[in-house]
Short mmCIF file of C-alpha atoms in Angstrom, two decimals:
data_model
loop_
_atom_site.label_atom_id
_atom_site.label_comp_id
_atom_site.label_asym_id
_atom_site.label_seq_id
_atom_site.Cartn_x
_atom_site.Cartn_y
_atom_site.Cartn_z
CA MET A 281 -5.51 99.54 -32.36
CA SER A 282 -2.32 101.05 -30.66
CA ALA A 283 -1.15 104.35 -31.54
CA THR A 284 2.51 103.02 -32.35
CA LEU A 285 1.38 101.14 -35.50
CA ASN A 286 1.80 102.28 -38.80
CA ALA A 287 -0.79 104.56 -39.80
CA ALA A 288 -1.25 103.74 -43.04
CA ALA A 289 -1.63 99.94 -42.14
CA ALA A 290 -4.17 100.97 -39.57
CA ALA A 291 -5.95 102.82 -42.09
CA ALA A 292 -5.92 99.68 -44.49
CA VAL A 293 -7.19 97.76 -41.98
CA THR A 294 -9.69 100.13 -40.11
CA PRO A 295 -13.45 98.83 -41.07
CA GLY A 296 -15.72 101.63 -42.25
CA ALA A 297 -13.19 104.10 -43.65
CA GLU A 298 -15.52 104.86 -46.29
CA GLY A 299 -19.16 103.67 -46.79
CA PRO A 300 -22.49 106.46 -46.93
CA ALA A 301 -25.43 104.43 -46.12
CA CYS A 302 -27.27 103.28 -49.14
CA ALA A 303 -30.87 102.80 -49.52
CA GLU A 304 -30.31 100.78 -52.44
CA PRO A 305 -29.11 97.16 -52.01
CA LEU A 306 -26.18 96.99 -50.28
CA PRO A 307 -23.28 95.43 -52.66
CA VAL A 308 -22.66 91.74 -52.13
CA LEU A 309 -20.55 89.29 -53.86
CA GLY A 310 -22.07 87.08 -56.66
CA ARG A 311 -24.44 90.08 -57.20
CA ASP A 312 -23.03 89.38 -61.17
CA VAL A 313 -22.46 85.62 -61.29
CA THR A 314 -24.49 84.07 -64.23
CA VAL A 315 -25.48 80.45 -64.18
CA PRO A 316 -26.83 78.30 -66.98
CA LEU A 317 -30.24 77.52 -67.61
CA VAL A 318 -31.50 73.74 -68.79
CA THR A 319 -33.66 75.55 -71.37
CA GLY A 320 -30.32 77.54 -72.91
CA GLY A 321 -28.74 80.66 -72.23
CA GLU A 322 -27.95 82.10 -69.15
CA VAL A 323 -29.14 84.56 -66.39
CA THR A 324 -27.92 86.41 -63.45
CA TYR A 325 -28.06 84.29 -60.41
CA ALA A 326 -30.89 85.24 -57.94
CA ALA A 327 -29.41 84.31 -54.64
CA LEU A 328 -32.69 83.81 -52.16
CA ASP A 329 -31.19 81.46 -49.58
CA TYR A 330 -30.13 83.95 -47.08
CA ALA A 331 -31.20 82.39 -44.03
CA ALA A 332 -28.77 79.70 -44.92
CA SER A 333 -25.92 81.72 -45.62
CA ALA A 334 -25.90 85.32 -46.59
CA PRO A 335 -23.52 86.54 -49.72
CA ALA A 336 -20.35 88.25 -48.36
CA LEU A 337 -21.06 92.10 -48.28
CA GLN A 338 -18.58 93.30 -50.83
CA ARG A 339 -17.30 96.00 -47.99
CA VAL A 340 -16.73 93.26 -45.54
CA TRP A 341 -14.22 91.41 -48.34
CA ASP A 342 -12.52 94.63 -49.23
CA ASP A 343 -11.82 95.15 -45.62
CA VAL A 344 -10.56 91.69 -45.56
CA ALA A 345 -8.47 91.73 -48.58
CA ALA A 346 -6.65 94.84 -46.98
CA TYR A 347 -5.64 93.10 -43.72
CA ALA A 348 -4.52 89.96 -45.54
CA PRO A 349 -1.07 91.19 -46.16
CA TYR A 350 -0.73 92.08 -42.53
CA TYR A 351 -2.22 89.17 -41.43
CA GLY A 352 -0.49 87.19 -38.07
CA SER A 353 -0.67 85.11 -34.97
CA VAL A 354 -2.49 86.87 -32.22
CA HIS A 355 -2.02 87.04 -28.76
CA ARG A 356 1.68 87.07 -26.91
CA GLY A 357 3.27 87.71 -30.70
CA ALA A 358 6.11 90.31 -30.20
CA GLY A 359 6.45 90.67 -33.98
CA TYR A 360 4.88 93.71 -35.76
CA LEU A 361 2.03 91.61 -37.25
CA SER A 362 1.34 89.99 -34.56
CA GLN A 363 0.92 93.13 -32.29
CA LEU A 364 -1.36 94.62 -35.19
CA SER A 365 -3.45 91.65 -35.74
CA THR A 366 -4.34 91.31 -31.79
CA ASP A 367 -5.28 94.58 -31.81
CA LEU A 368 -7.62 93.94 -34.44
CA PHE A 369 -8.65 90.79 -32.71
CA GLU A 370 -9.58 92.52 -29.51
CA GLN A 371 -11.07 95.82 -31.32
CA SER A 372 -13.28 93.44 -33.21
CA ARG A 373 -14.81 92.27 -30.06
CA VAL A 374 -15.60 96.08 -28.76
CA THR A 375 -17.16 96.68 -32.35
CA VAL A 376 -19.61 93.18 -31.69
CA ALA A 377 -20.03 94.52 -28.38
CA GLU A 378 -21.14 98.29 -29.44
CA PHE A 379 -23.33 96.35 -32.38
CA LEU A 380 -24.88 94.68 -29.81
CA ASP A 381 -25.41 97.23 -26.82
CA CYS A 382 -23.98 95.01 -24.55
CA ARG A 383 -23.52 95.93 -21.02
CA PRO A 384 -20.56 96.84 -19.83
CA SER A 385 -19.75 93.66 -17.84
CA ASP A 386 -20.71 91.67 -20.48
CA GLN A 387 -17.88 89.14 -22.39
CA VAL A 388 -17.91 88.77 -26.23
CA ILE A 389 -16.62 85.57 -26.94
CA PHE A 390 -15.84 84.38 -30.44
CA THR A 391 -17.02 80.68 -31.51
CA ARG A 392 -17.63 79.30 -34.88
CA SER A 393 -21.18 79.85 -35.14
CA THR A 394 -24.58 80.29 -33.87
CA THR A 395 -24.45 76.25 -33.17
CA ASP A 396 -20.90 76.15 -31.50
CA SER A 397 -22.20 79.28 -29.27
CA LEU A 398 -25.02 77.83 -27.68
CA ASN A 399 -23.31 74.45 -27.01
CA LEU A 400 -20.51 76.38 -25.30
CA LEU A 401 -23.44 77.77 -22.89
CA ALA A 402 -24.70 74.45 -22.28
CA ALA A 403 -21.47 73.41 -21.49
CA VAL A 404 -21.15 75.82 -18.89
CA LEU A 405 -24.71 75.65 -17.18
CA PRO A 406 -24.30 75.20 -13.28
CA ALA A 407 -24.98 72.04 -12.21
CA ASP A 408 -29.32 71.03 -11.76
CA CYS A 409 -29.63 73.72 -14.35
CA GLN A 410 -33.22 73.67 -15.88
CA VAL A 411 -33.51 74.48 -19.36
CA PHE A 412 -36.91 75.49 -21.23
CA VAL A 413 -37.01 75.60 -24.99
CA PHE A 414 -40.27 75.71 -27.31
CA GLU A 415 -40.33 72.97 -29.69
CA THR A 416 -40.31 75.81 -32.82
CA GLU A 417 -36.44 76.32 -32.30
CA HIS A 418 -33.84 75.46 -34.93
CA HIS A 419 -31.87 72.88 -33.93
CA ALA A 420 -29.05 74.20 -33.06
CA SER A 421 -30.80 76.18 -30.37
CA LEU A 422 -32.94 72.94 -29.77
CA LEU A 423 -30.78 70.33 -29.05
CA PRO A 424 -27.27 71.48 -27.12
CA TRP A 425 -28.90 70.96 -23.99
CA THR A 426 -28.20 66.97 -23.27
CA ASN A 427 -26.69 67.69 -19.80
CA ALA A 428 -29.66 69.82 -18.38
CA GLN A 429 -33.13 68.75 -17.36
CA VAL A 430 -34.77 69.96 -20.44
CA THR A 431 -38.64 70.77 -20.91
CA TYR A 432 -39.65 71.06 -24.40
CA LEU A 433 -42.69 73.60 -24.90
CA ASN A 434 -45.55 73.21 -27.51
CA ALA A 435 -45.70 75.43 -30.51
CA PRO A 436 -47.77 78.67 -29.46
CA ARG A 437 -50.11 80.26 -32.08
CA THR A 438 -49.60 83.92 -30.71
CA PRO A 439 -46.89 85.93 -29.23
CA ASP A 440 -49.07 86.18 -26.13
CA GLU A 441 -49.57 82.47 -25.59
CA ALA A 442 -45.66 81.86 -26.34
CA VAL A 443 -45.36 84.16 -23.23
CA ALA A 444 -48.24 82.65 -21.08
CA THR A 445 -46.76 79.01 -22.06
CA LEU A 446 -43.15 79.80 -20.66
CA GLU A 447 -44.56 81.46 -17.12
CA ARG A 448 -46.82 78.69 -16.75
CA ALA A 449 -43.54 76.37 -17.11
CA LEU A 450 -41.56 78.10 -15.07
CA ALA A 451 -44.20 78.55 -12.24
CA ASP A 452 -44.33 74.91 -12.33
CA ARG A 453 -40.73 74.15 -12.18
CA ASP A 454 -39.47 72.16 -9.13
CA PRO A 455 -36.76 72.37 -7.76
CA TYR A 456 -36.66 75.83 -7.39
CA GLY A 457 -33.01 76.45 -8.82
CA PRO A 458 -30.80 77.72 -11.74
CA ALA A 459 -32.48 78.20 -15.12
CA LEU A 460 -32.66 79.29 -18.32
CA VAL A 461 -34.87 79.90 -21.31
CA CYS A 462 -33.59 79.58 -25.33
CA VAL A 463 -35.65 81.73 -27.58
CA THR A 464 -35.45 82.59 -31.11
CA GLY A 465 -35.62 86.09 -32.54
CA ALA A 466 -36.78 85.87 -35.97
CA SER A 467 -37.83 82.08 -37.09
CA ASN A 468 -35.54 80.65 -39.79
CA VAL A 469 -39.13 78.81 -41.10
CA THR A 470 -41.38 81.38 -40.93
CA GLY A 471 -39.37 84.44 -40.67
CA GLU A 472 -41.80 85.72 -37.89
CA LEU A 473 -40.49 87.88 -34.97
CA TRP A 474 -40.75 86.39 -31.74
CA PRO A 475 -41.53 88.68 -28.15
CA VAL A 476 -38.39 88.26 -26.95
CA ARG A 477 -38.27 91.54 -24.68
CA GLU A 478 -41.66 90.07 -22.98
CA LEU A 479 -40.22 86.71 -22.71
CA ALA A 480 -37.02 88.39 -20.81
CA ALA A 481 -39.71 89.65 -18.73
CA ALA A 482 -40.88 86.52 -18.16
CA ALA A 483 -38.09 84.49 -17.50
CA HIS A 484 -36.74 87.10 -15.14
CA ALA A 485 -40.03 87.10 -12.84
CA HIS A 486 -39.39 83.73 -12.24
CA GLY A 487 -36.10 83.43 -11.11
CA ALA A 488 -34.62 82.28 -15.00
CA ARG A 489 -32.11 83.63 -17.38
CA ILE A 490 -32.51 84.04 -21.38
CA VAL A 491 -30.36 83.59 -24.61
CA LEU A 492 -31.62 84.68 -27.66
CA ASP A 493 -30.76 82.67 -30.67
CA ALA A 494 -30.30 85.59 -32.85
CA ALA A 495 -28.93 84.07 -36.18
CA GLN A 496 -31.83 85.30 -38.18
CA LEU A 497 -32.49 88.53 -36.43
CA ALA A 498 -29.23 90.03 -36.54
CA PRO A 499 -29.07 90.13 -39.82
CA HIS A 500 -32.35 92.11 -40.25
CA HIS A 501 -33.18 94.27 -37.46
CA PRO A 502 -30.95 95.72 -34.63
CA VAL A 503 -30.10 93.75 -31.64
CA SER A 504 -30.08 95.66 -28.25
CA VAL A 505 -29.00 93.26 -25.25
CA GLN A 506 -29.66 96.11 -22.89
CA ASP A 507 -33.21 96.87 -24.44
CA LEU A 508 -34.29 93.50 -24.65
CA ASP A 509 -32.81 92.45 -21.39
CA VAL A 510 -31.79 89.15 -22.64
CA ASP A 511 -28.63 87.36 -20.36
CA TRP A 512 -26.91 86.45 -23.68
CA VAL A 513 -27.15 86.59 -27.40
CA ALA A 514 -25.72 84.28 -29.93
CA PHE A 515 -25.15 84.55 -33.69
CA SER A 516 -23.18 83.44 -36.82
CA GLY A 517 -21.12 85.60 -39.13
CA HIS A 518 -22.04 83.57 -42.23
CA LYS A 519 -25.63 84.95 -42.22
CA LEU A 520 -24.52 88.63 -41.04
CA TYR A 521 -22.52 88.85 -44.32
CA ALA A 522 -19.40 87.60 -42.92
CA PRO A 523 -17.70 84.58 -44.52
CA PHE A 524 -14.64 82.49 -42.86
CA GLY A 525 -16.92 80.91 -40.38
CA SER A 526 -16.75 82.55 -36.77
CA GLY A 527 -19.94 83.57 -34.42
CA VAL A 528 -20.38 85.25 -31.22
CA LEU A 529 -21.93 84.36 -27.72
CA ALA A 530 -22.38 87.43 -25.84
CA GLY A 531 -23.19 88.15 -22.34
CA ARG A 532 -23.21 87.67 -18.43
CA ALA A 533 -19.75 86.82 -17.50
CA ASP A 534 -20.82 84.64 -14.57
CA TRP A 535 -21.75 81.28 -15.41
CA LEU A 536 -19.08 81.14 -18.00
CA GLN A 537 -16.22 82.44 -15.37
CA GLU A 538 -17.24 79.68 -12.98
CA ALA A 539 -17.22 76.95 -15.22
CA ASP A 540 -14.13 74.97 -16.60
CA PRO A 541 -13.09 75.97 -20.41
CA TYR A 542 -15.38 74.86 -23.42
CA LEU A 543 -12.32 73.51 -24.51
CA ALA A 544 -9.02 73.30 -23.02
CA GLY A 545 -5.57 74.18 -24.75
CA GLY A 546 -3.29 77.25 -25.29
CA GLY A 547 -4.72 80.45 -24.62
CA ALA A 548 -7.55 79.50 -22.22
CA SER A 549 -4.71 78.95 -19.89
CA ARG A 550 -3.44 81.52 -17.45
CA LYS A 551 -0.58 79.44 -16.01
CA VAL A 552 0.24 75.53 -15.89
CA THR A 553 2.81 73.89 -13.95
CA ARG A 554 4.07 70.00 -13.01
CA ARG A 555 2.90 68.82 -9.87
CA VAL A 556 5.72 67.96 -7.31
CA GLY A 557 5.38 65.57 -4.17
CA GLY A 558 2.31 64.16 -2.72
CA GLU A 559 0.08 61.41 -4.11
CA ASP A 560 -0.49 63.77 -7.19
CA ALA A 561 3.20 64.45 -8.35
CA GLY A 562 3.63 64.17 -11.99
CA GLY A 563 0.44 65.58 -12.69
CA VAL A 564 -0.42 69.41 -13.73
CA ASP A 565 -2.11 72.21 -12.17
CA VAL A 566 -3.92 74.71 -14.51
CA GLU A 567 -5.01 78.11 -14.07
CA TRP A 568 -7.50 79.21 -16.44
CA HIS A 569 -8.25 82.94 -17.76
CA THR A 570 -11.13 84.43 -16.29
CA THR A 571 -11.78 86.41 -19.95
CA ALA A 572 -13.31 85.49 -22.89
CA ALA A 573 -9.88 83.41 -23.24
CA ARG A 574 -11.10 81.15 -20.90
CA HIS A 575 -13.37 79.82 -23.77
CA GLU A 576 -11.34 80.73 -27.06
CA ALA A 577 -8.54 78.01 -26.55
CA GLY A 578 -6.23 77.87 -29.99
CA SER A 579 -5.51 79.70 -32.51
CA PRO A 580 -8.40 81.79 -33.24
CA ASN A 581 -10.09 82.49 -36.57
CA VAL A 582 -8.68 86.14 -36.77
CA ILE A 583 -9.86 86.89 -40.56
CA GLY A 584 -13.55 85.43 -39.61
CA VAL A 585 -13.51 87.36 -36.61
CA TYR A 586 -12.20 90.81 -38.23
CA SER A 587 -14.99 90.02 -40.84
CA ILE A 588 -17.62 90.14 -38.23
CA ALA A 589 -16.66 93.28 -37.23
CA SER A 590 -16.59 94.61 -40.52
CA ALA A 591 -20.08 93.51 -40.90
CA CYS A 592 -21.35 94.98 -38.00
CA LYS A 593 -19.66 98.29 -38.88
CA ALA A 594 -21.46 98.32 -42.31
CA LEU A 595 -24.92 97.16 -41.48
CA LYS A 596 -25.21 100.42 -38.57
CA GLU A 597 -23.70 102.74 -41.17
CA ALA A 598 -26.32 101.80 -43.57
CA GLY A 599 -28.98 102.25 -41.05
CA PHE A 600 -31.07 99.64 -39.80
CA GLU A 601 -34.10 101.91 -40.60
CA SER A 602 -33.54 102.27 -44.15
CA LEU A 603 -32.61 98.62 -44.16
CA VAL A 604 -35.84 97.24 -42.74
CA ALA A 605 -37.90 99.14 -44.56
CA ARG A 606 -36.41 98.09 -47.64
CA GLU A 607 -36.91 94.49 -46.64
CA ARG A 608 -40.69 95.00 -45.75
CA HIS A 609 -40.78 96.25 -49.31
CA LEU A 610 -39.56 93.07 -50.59
CA ILE A 611 -41.42 91.08 -48.07
CA ALA A 612 -45.05 92.66 -49.39
CA LYS A 613 -43.56 91.85 -53.12
CA VAL A 614 -43.18 88.06 -52.05
CA ARG A 615 -46.42 87.46 -50.02
CA GLU A 616 -48.40 89.51 -52.67
CA GLY A 617 -47.27 87.80 -55.29
CA LEU A 618 -47.57 84.25 -53.82
CA ALA A 619 -50.99 85.01 -52.07
CA GLY A 620 -51.98 85.40 -56.08
CA VAL A 621 -51.43 81.79 -56.71
CA PRO A 622 -53.74 80.02 -55.30
CA ALA A 623 -51.87 76.57 -55.23
CA VAL A 624 -49.41 78.28 -52.69
CA ARG A 625 -49.79 77.76 -48.60
CA VAL A 626 -47.35 80.06 -46.71
CA LEU A 627 -46.55 78.55 -43.60
CA SER A 628 -47.12 80.54 -40.76
CA LEU A 629 -47.31 80.45 -36.59
CA PHE A 630 -48.47 83.76 -35.80
CA GLY A 631 -50.95 84.42 -38.84
CA ASP A 632 -50.56 86.95 -41.87
CA GLU A 633 -50.32 90.06 -39.74
CA ALA A 634 -47.00 89.34 -37.65
CA PRO A 635 -44.31 91.04 -38.09
CA ARG A 636 -41.30 89.31 -39.71
CA VAL A 637 -37.67 89.13 -41.15
CA GLY A 638 -37.31 88.32 -45.22
CA VAL A 639 -37.91 84.41 -44.43
CA ILE A 640 -41.04 82.74 -46.22
CA SER A 641 -41.58 79.30 -46.06
CA PHE A 642 -44.44 77.69 -48.57
CA VAL A 643 -45.81 74.43 -49.93
CA VAL A 644 -47.20 74.09 -53.34
CA ASP A 645 -50.38 71.79 -54.26
CA GLY A 646 -49.21 69.39 -56.61
CA TRP A 647 -45.56 69.62 -56.30
CA ASN A 648 -43.08 67.70 -53.93
CA SER A 649 -40.93 70.70 -52.70
CA SER A 650 -37.68 69.41 -53.97
CA HIS A 651 -38.98 69.32 -57.24
CA PHE A 652 -40.41 72.60 -57.23
CA ALA A 653 -37.22 74.03 -56.10
CA ALA A 654 -34.96 72.33 -58.45
CA ALA A 655 -37.51 73.60 -61.85
CA LEU A 656 -36.44 77.21 -59.68
CA SER A 657 -32.75 76.93 -59.69
CA ALA A 658 -32.53 75.15 -63.02
CA GLU A 659 -34.87 77.05 -65.16
CA TYR A 660 -34.84 80.21 -64.07
CA GLY A 661 -31.48 80.52 -61.99
CA ILE A 662 -33.11 81.39 -58.53
CA GLY A 663 -31.74 79.76 -55.74
CA VAL A 664 -34.04 78.73 -52.75
CA ARG A 665 -34.21 76.13 -50.19
CA ASP A 666 -36.41 72.86 -49.48
CA GLY A 667 -36.55 70.56 -46.64
CA LEU A 668 -37.08 70.95 -43.16
CA PHE A 669 -34.84 73.64 -42.17
CA CYS A 670 -33.34 72.07 -39.31
CA ALA A 671 -36.02 72.67 -37.43
CA HIS A 672 -37.55 69.65 -37.79
CA PRO A 673 -40.34 69.54 -35.08
CA LEU A 674 -41.84 72.98 -36.17
CA VAL A 675 -42.14 72.00 -39.94
CA ARG A 676 -44.05 68.88 -39.36
CA THR A 677 -46.26 71.10 -36.72
CA LEU A 678 -46.91 73.78 -39.79
CA LEU A 679 -47.56 70.98 -42.60
CA GLY A 680 -50.03 69.42 -40.46
CA SER A 681 -51.73 66.82 -42.36
CA GLU A 682 -50.19 68.09 -45.90
CA PRO A 683 -49.33 64.82 -47.69
CA GLN A 684 -46.75 65.15 -50.27
CA ALA A 685 -46.64 62.21 -53.00
CA GLN A 686 -43.89 59.20 -52.32
CA GLY A 687 -41.83 58.22 -55.08
CA GLU A 688 -42.40 61.98 -56.83
CA CYS A 689 -39.23 63.66 -58.06
CA GLY A 690 -36.92 64.28 -54.90
CA ALA A 691 -39.15 62.97 -52.14
CA PRO A 692 -37.51 62.42 -49.05
CA GLU A 693 -37.85 58.93 -47.81
CA ALA A 694 -40.37 58.55 -44.85
CA ALA A 695 -40.87 55.33 -42.30
CA PRO A 696 -43.83 52.98 -42.74
CA GLY A 697 -46.37 54.24 -42.20
CA GLU A 698 -45.48 58.14 -42.31
CA ARG A 699 -45.75 60.62 -44.75
CA SER A 700 -43.09 62.20 -46.75
CA LEU A 701 -42.68 66.04 -45.84
CA ASN A 702 -40.59 69.01 -46.70
CA ALA A 703 -40.90 72.43 -47.77
CA ILE A 704 -39.72 75.95 -49.98
CA ARG A 705 -38.13 78.20 -48.22
CA VAL A 706 -37.33 81.89 -49.90
CA SER A 707 -35.05 83.84 -47.81
CA PHE A 708 -33.47 87.62 -48.86
CA GLY A 709 -31.65 90.15 -46.91
CA ALA A 710 -29.65 93.63 -47.18
CA GLY A 711 -28.05 92.86 -50.90
CA THR A 712 -30.96 91.63 -53.16
CA PRO A 713 -32.51 93.55 -55.87
CA ASP A 714 -35.96 94.07 -56.89
CA GLU A 715 -35.49 91.66 -60.00
CA HIS A 716 -34.93 88.21 -57.70
CA VAL A 717 -38.16 89.15 -55.85
CA ASP A 718 -39.89 89.78 -59.26
CA ARG A 719 -38.51 86.85 -60.92
CA PHE A 720 -39.52 84.71 -58.18
CA VAL A 721 -42.75 85.36 -57.83
CA ARG A 722 -42.97 85.25 -61.85
CA ALA A 723 -41.58 81.93 -61.51
CA VAL A 724 -44.10 80.54 -59.10
CA GLY A 725 -46.75 81.67 -61.33
CA GLU A 726 -45.25 80.10 -64.28
CA LEU A 727 -44.82 76.55 -62.99
CA VAL A 728 -47.95 76.31 -61.32
CA THR A 729 -50.18 77.52 -64.33
CA ASP A 730 -47.84 76.14 -66.99
CA GLY A 731 -45.67 72.96 -65.06
CA ALA A 732 -42.13 72.32 -65.77
CA LYS A 733 -40.51 72.54 -69.12
CA TRP A 734 -37.98 69.95 -68.44
CA GLN A 735 -37.90 66.41 -66.99
CA TYR A 736 -36.29 65.41 -63.51
CA ARG A 737 -35.12 62.86 -61.71
CA THR A 738 -34.00 61.57 -58.05
CA GLU A 739 -30.27 61.45 -57.34
CA GLU A 740 -28.85 60.42 -54.32
CA GLY A 741 -32.34 61.82 -52.46
CA ARG A 742 -32.33 65.11 -54.71
CA CYS A 743 -34.01 66.23 -57.44
CA VAL A 744 -32.17 67.09 -60.55
CA PRO A 745 -32.55 67.38 -64.08
CA ALA A 746 -32.53 64.81 -66.44
CA VAL A 747 -29.86 64.21 -69.21
#
């Protein structure tokens, strides 16, 4: 923020003015919201679906509220609020770069989400680029590469197997040209951490680049572009306790600068002129920016960008060491609780001892997962996720031959000859109190032992309480 800006205004919109590190759950919006139970009464809502969207940090909400009166259009505006908002927007870029420990030459581009970030990268790949991606990826990192030659790698069963599988695939590629590896940092299904540093070393040893999908990693662990030696990293604000629909693609600038803009329009262009004379008279010539603006056409989501910067500062100030230690405590509670219920099978690629973030998926013998999730919500006030979690190949691999009864409440439709498949996912993070996890473990045991207390029916493919 420039020195000319009013000091009071600057203080009002500077994230991190206060907020000491805290070993307790970080304050989040919705922590006191109560929801009705079908069995009567109300209970404080237990939000255990962080892997889909994490609740906003109270700190982020307060920072955004302080900035809101000063909101203005960014870039090229002469007015005071435009200048202030532009400074805030560009300083947010610096904050994100520091959060990710980017290299000095890296660019930070603001997008709508991880999905948007990876589609942007897919759009700027050099001609004849080969892409290597494990079938275990979220659809956001599995599907964008439609204009490239894609090699889908089978699900590995150990981290070492993942590295060996990638090395073989890269060694066998022909012709030897530009190549990109896309890998997750933490699975959105199992929560397991992937050997990113080792995969990056394998990619670079074979002349390939690597992009890290950090959507599930960045909210739980520090991410250092330099330490992991990745070429790009992508993540979403809404999983990082920052609402308003923004994301990030950060990393090497060369492919981004050499490609046409992801979106053509205002802000991406440096100069536009009409052609005069010759066969092309009447058209336009465009000179595109070489900075991050090249791929940020249109009016940006200033509040979404600022909320990401605020969340980055809040997490760093809270201390990832403390946050990781507390999350491990919660993970142990959930895993020990589920292990005590014989009907429950936790899904895993790398085994029980694999390090993970607070994301755990499981199935329950005798229950369709949609039915079980509906009962957790309606009878206990617990929000989890059920289905295939936008990672269909991975979940199908993990479920193997696990059948789920056709026609049961909420059972997803299956083609003739196929089985109905889905699972339950519980996920948590920096804002989760122990009571939510304790209630979840107790509820799983009671539902398995005693069954649901209510009747349920299928409505538009979902299992809902019967009324």
